[in-house]
Short mmCIF file of C-alpha atoms in Angstrom, two decimals:
data_model
loop_
_atom_site.label_atom_id
_atom_site.label_comp_id
_atom_site.label_asym_id
_atom_site.label_seq_id
_atom_site.Cartn_x
_atom_site.Cartn_y
_atom_site.Cartn_z
CA MET T 1 0.00 0.00 0.00
CA LYS T 2 3.02 2.32 0.35
CA ARG T 3 3.39 2.13 -3.44
CA ALA T 4 -0.28 3.01 -3.72
CA LEU T 5 0.16 6.14 -1.64
CA LEU T 6 3.18 7.14 -3.72
CA ALA T 7 1.23 6.68 -6.94
CA LEU T 8 -1.60 8.88 -5.71
CA THR T 9 0.87 11.52 -4.55
CA LEU T 10 2.52 11.63 -7.97
CA ALA T 11 -0.88 11.90 -9.63
CA ALA T 12 -1.83 14.78 -7.37
CA ALA T 13 1.34 16.61 -8.41
CA LEU T 14 0.08 16.88 -11.98
CA PRO T 15 -1.18 20.32 -13.01
CA PHE T 16 -4.85 21.13 -12.41
CA THR T 17 -6.46 21.75 -15.79
CA ALA T 18 -9.98 21.08 -17.01
CA SER T 19 -12.20 19.06 -14.70
CA ALA T 20 -12.92 16.08 -16.97
CA ALA T 21 -12.84 15.00 -20.58
CA GLU T 22 -15.85 15.78 -22.75
CA GLY T 23 -18.78 13.46 -22.05
CA ILE T 24 -17.24 11.98 -18.88
CA SER T 25 -19.00 12.32 -15.53
CA TYR T 26 -17.65 11.39 -12.11
CA ASN T 27 -21.07 11.92 -10.52
CA TYR T 28 -23.17 8.78 -10.76
CA VAL T 29 -24.92 5.90 -8.97
CA GLU T 30 -25.32 2.41 -10.37
CA ALA T 31 -26.67 -0.98 -9.32
CA GLY T 32 -26.85 -4.40 -10.90
CA TYR T 33 -25.80 -8.02 -11.12
CA ALA T 34 -22.34 -9.06 -9.88
CA LYS T 35 -20.50 -12.36 -10.20
CA ILE T 36 -17.14 -13.75 -8.99
CA ASP T 37 -15.57 -16.59 -10.98
CA ALA T 38 -13.00 -17.81 -8.45
CA LYS T 39 -11.92 -20.88 -10.42
CA ASN T 40 -13.09 -22.91 -7.44
CA LYS T 41 -16.64 -24.31 -7.37
CA PHE T 42 -16.87 -23.78 -3.61
CA ALA T 43 -15.89 -20.08 -3.86
CA ASP T 44 -17.77 -18.96 -7.00
CA SER T 45 -20.50 -16.49 -6.05
CA ASP T 46 -23.04 -14.09 -7.48
CA GLY T 47 -25.46 -11.44 -6.23
CA TRP T 48 -25.90 -7.68 -6.53
CA THR T 49 -23.80 -4.52 -6.21
CA ILE T 50 -24.58 -0.84 -5.68
CA ALA T 51 -21.89 1.77 -6.34
CA GLY T 52 -21.41 5.47 -6.80
CA SER T 53 -19.00 8.34 -7.37
CA TYR T 54 -19.04 12.05 -6.54
CA ALA T 55 -16.69 14.79 -7.80
CA PHE T 56 -16.02 17.06 -4.80
CA LEU T 57 -13.34 19.09 -6.66
CA PRO T 58 -12.76 19.60 -10.39
CA ASN T 59 -10.04 16.91 -10.49
CA PHE T 60 -10.91 14.76 -7.47
CA HIS T 61 -13.76 12.37 -6.74
CA VAL T 62 -14.75 9.94 -4.00
CA PHE T 63 -16.22 6.56 -4.83
CA GLY T 64 -17.51 3.47 -3.10
CA SER T 65 -19.49 0.29 -3.52
CA TYR T 66 -21.29 -2.42 -1.57
CA SER T 67 -21.84 -5.94 -2.87
CA LYS T 68 -23.78 -8.84 -1.39
CA GLN T 69 -23.22 -12.25 -2.95
CA GLU T 70 -23.68 -15.92 -2.08
CA THR T 71 -21.79 -19.08 -2.99
CA ASP T 72 -23.64 -22.23 -4.03
CA SER T 73 -24.29 -25.11 -1.63
CA ARG T 74 -22.58 -28.20 -3.08
CA ASN T 75 -22.02 -31.88 -2.43
CA TYR T 76 -18.53 -32.91 -1.30
CA VAL T 77 -17.40 -36.55 -1.36
CA PHE T 78 -14.87 -37.61 1.27
CA GLY T 79 -13.97 -41.16 2.30
CA GLY T 80 -16.83 -42.60 0.33
CA ASN T 81 -19.34 -40.36 2.11
CA THR T 82 -21.18 -37.41 0.62
CA PHE T 83 -21.41 -34.18 2.59
CA ARG T 84 -23.43 -31.09 1.73
CA THR T 85 -21.37 -27.92 2.08
CA PRO T 86 -23.45 -24.89 3.13
CA SER T 87 -23.51 -21.75 1.05
CA ALA T 88 -21.53 -18.73 2.25
CA ASP T 89 -22.59 -15.09 2.27
CA VAL T 90 -20.04 -12.67 0.82
CA ASP T 91 -20.34 -9.01 1.85
CA ARG T 92 -17.86 -6.66 0.18
CA TRP T 93 -17.52 -2.90 0.43
CA ASN T 94 -14.93 -0.31 -0.48
CA VAL T 95 -14.44 3.44 -0.30
CA GLY T 96 -11.75 5.51 -1.93
CA VAL T 97 -10.61 8.66 -3.67
CA GLY T 98 -9.65 9.24 -7.29
CA TYR T 99 -7.79 11.83 -9.31
CA ASN T 100 -8.68 12.61 -12.95
CA HIS T 101 -6.44 14.56 -15.31
CA GLU T 102 -7.52 15.49 -18.82
CA LEU T 103 -5.11 14.09 -21.42
CA SER T 104 -7.14 15.25 -24.39
CA LYS T 105 -10.61 16.58 -25.14
CA ARG T 106 -12.07 13.06 -24.90
CA VAL T 107 -9.66 11.13 -22.64
CA ASP T 108 -8.84 11.32 -18.92
CA LEU T 109 -5.96 9.80 -16.98
CA VAL T 110 -7.45 8.38 -13.76
CA THR T 111 -5.70 7.21 -10.57
CA ARG T 112 -7.68 5.64 -7.72
CA ILE T 113 -6.87 4.26 -4.26
CA ALA T 114 -9.33 2.56 -1.90
CA TYR T 115 -9.81 0.64 1.32
CA GLU T 116 -11.75 -2.61 0.91
CA GLN T 117 -13.23 -5.17 3.29
CA ASN T 118 -14.61 -8.61 2.44
CA LYS T 119 -16.66 -10.53 5.01
CA TYR T 120 -17.41 -14.22 4.58
CA ASP T 121 -20.19 -15.82 6.64
CA PHE T 122 -19.66 -19.53 6.08
CA GLY T 123 -22.94 -20.71 7.61
CA GLY T 124 -23.60 -24.13 9.06
CA GLY T 125 -21.88 -23.17 12.30
CA PHE T 126 -18.53 -22.52 10.61
CA GLY T 127 -18.43 -18.87 11.68
CA SER T 128 -17.24 -15.88 9.66
CA ASP T 129 -14.07 -14.02 8.79
CA LYS T 130 -13.00 -10.67 7.36
CA PHE T 131 -10.28 -9.83 4.86
CA LYS T 132 -9.18 -6.20 5.08
CA GLY T 133 -6.97 -4.42 2.59
CA GLY T 134 -7.29 -2.26 -0.47
CA PHE T 135 -6.24 -1.53 -4.00
CA VAL T 136 -4.64 1.08 -6.20
CA GLU T 137 -5.23 1.41 -9.93
CA ALA T 138 -4.48 3.74 -12.81
CA GLY T 139 -5.67 3.93 -16.38
CA VAL T 140 -7.61 5.89 -18.95
CA ARG T 141 -11.29 6.68 -19.35
CA GLY T 142 -12.70 8.32 -22.43
CA SER T 143 -15.55 8.96 -24.84
CA LEU T 144 -15.50 6.53 -27.75
CA ALA T 145 -18.63 8.07 -29.33
CA PRO T 146 -21.31 10.57 -28.24
CA ASN T 147 -23.28 7.80 -26.49
CA TRP T 148 -20.47 5.38 -25.70
CA GLU T 149 -17.54 5.51 -23.28
CA GLY T 150 -14.96 3.04 -22.05
CA TYR T 151 -12.07 2.63 -19.65
CA ALA T 152 -9.07 0.41 -19.02
CA PHE T 153 -7.18 0.16 -15.70
CA ALA T 154 -4.22 -1.75 -14.32
CA GLY T 155 -4.07 -2.23 -10.56
CA TYR T 156 -2.74 -4.04 -7.52
CA GLN T 157 -4.73 -5.39 -4.55
CA ASP T 158 -3.56 -6.64 -1.17
CA PHE T 159 -5.39 -8.08 1.86
CA ASP T 160 -4.43 -9.29 5.33
CA ASN T 161 -5.64 -12.37 7.25
CA THR T 162 -5.67 -14.62 4.18
CA ARG T 163 -2.79 -17.07 4.66
CA GLY T 164 -4.87 -19.58 6.59
CA TYR T 165 -7.16 -20.08 3.60
CA GLY T 166 -4.52 -21.39 1.21
CA ASP T 167 -5.42 -21.49 -2.47
CA LEU T 168 -8.89 -20.04 -1.89
CA ALA T 169 -7.37 -16.70 -0.85
CA ALA T 170 -4.15 -16.91 -2.85
CA LYS T 171 -6.12 -16.37 -6.05
CA TYR T 172 -6.84 -12.74 -5.21
CA ASP T 173 -4.42 -11.66 -2.42
CA SER T 174 -1.33 -9.58 -3.34
CA LYS T 175 -2.22 -9.69 -7.01
CA PHE T 176 -2.01 -7.46 -10.04
CA TYR T 177 -5.12 -7.14 -12.17
CA ALA T 178 -6.60 -5.55 -15.29
CA ARG T 179 -10.07 -3.98 -15.34
CA LEU T 180 -12.07 -3.08 -18.45
CA GLY T 181 -15.41 -1.34 -18.63
CA THR T 182 -17.87 0.41 -20.89
CA GLN T 183 -21.08 2.42 -20.74
CA VAL T 184 -23.73 2.83 -23.42
CA LYS T 185 -25.72 6.01 -22.80
CA PHE T 186 -29.43 6.24 -23.56
CA ASN T 187 -29.53 9.96 -22.76
CA GLN T 188 -27.67 12.53 -20.64
CA ASN T 189 -28.56 10.77 -17.38
CA TRP T 190 -29.24 7.08 -18.01
CA GLY T 191 -27.06 4.33 -19.39
CA ILE T 192 -26.10 0.68 -19.02
CA THR T 193 -22.61 -0.14 -17.77
CA ALA T 194 -20.52 -3.30 -17.69
CA ASP T 195 -17.22 -4.04 -15.92
CA ALA T 196 -14.84 -7.00 -16.03
CA LYS T 197 -11.85 -7.51 -13.71
CA PHE T 198 -9.16 -10.08 -14.54
CA ILE T 199 -6.90 -10.96 -11.61
CA ASP T 200 -3.47 -12.53 -11.97
CA GLY T 201 -4.00 -16.18 -11.08
CA GLY T 202 -7.25 -16.68 -12.95
CA GLU T 203 -10.06 -15.16 -10.86
CA LYS T 204 -12.55 -12.97 -12.72
CA GLU T 205 -15.17 -10.51 -11.48
CA PHE T 206 -18.08 -9.16 -13.53
CA PHE T 207 -20.74 -6.47 -13.16
CA ILE T 208 -23.58 -5.22 -15.36
CA GLY T 209 -26.38 -2.81 -14.55
CA PRO T 210 -27.98 0.62 -15.12
CA ARG T 211 -26.18 3.86 -14.24
CA PHE T 212 -27.66 7.26 -13.43
CA SER T 213 -25.27 10.18 -14.02
CA PHE T 214 -25.88 13.67 -12.65
#
């Protein structure tokens, strides 16, 4: 996370110019379907997410999200016996700050840093646990057409309290990732957005839903 703080500091040192590229808004709320493909049938989950962003200065914005998902209950065969593993509730939230710098009339350079917490309630009397950490990412966001925008980010995420979970946690802890997204706009306020995150090690995260910009 020290590297994350350094990255944000360097971004903040850039000159303050225009607030955002043409057609790009950092004021929005969105909600929709979310899915985690953990490459492990006991850890795959899906559910819903609500997220938002607010520009409190011309070049700075705060953002956050909350996601509630659930893994599937599955049969597990051990020693010739079949056991039913209970589903697990996955509650994830993050909050952070971002810096946007206009590179051209239609493209912004964006740097973001956030704190994130994931809580797993394993059910069936197995208790719960929390993974606390965060991420830093940087990339570009721009208008591809009057009603179409996209973005591409590269980032790094790190969490504590994960070593005891072996491969289940190793797939997303202390990992680099790429994140791609797009929004098709129906009008000035409403659009449909989609996001895909590809984590080093194979895990994937997806989101799709409506966005209201203001």
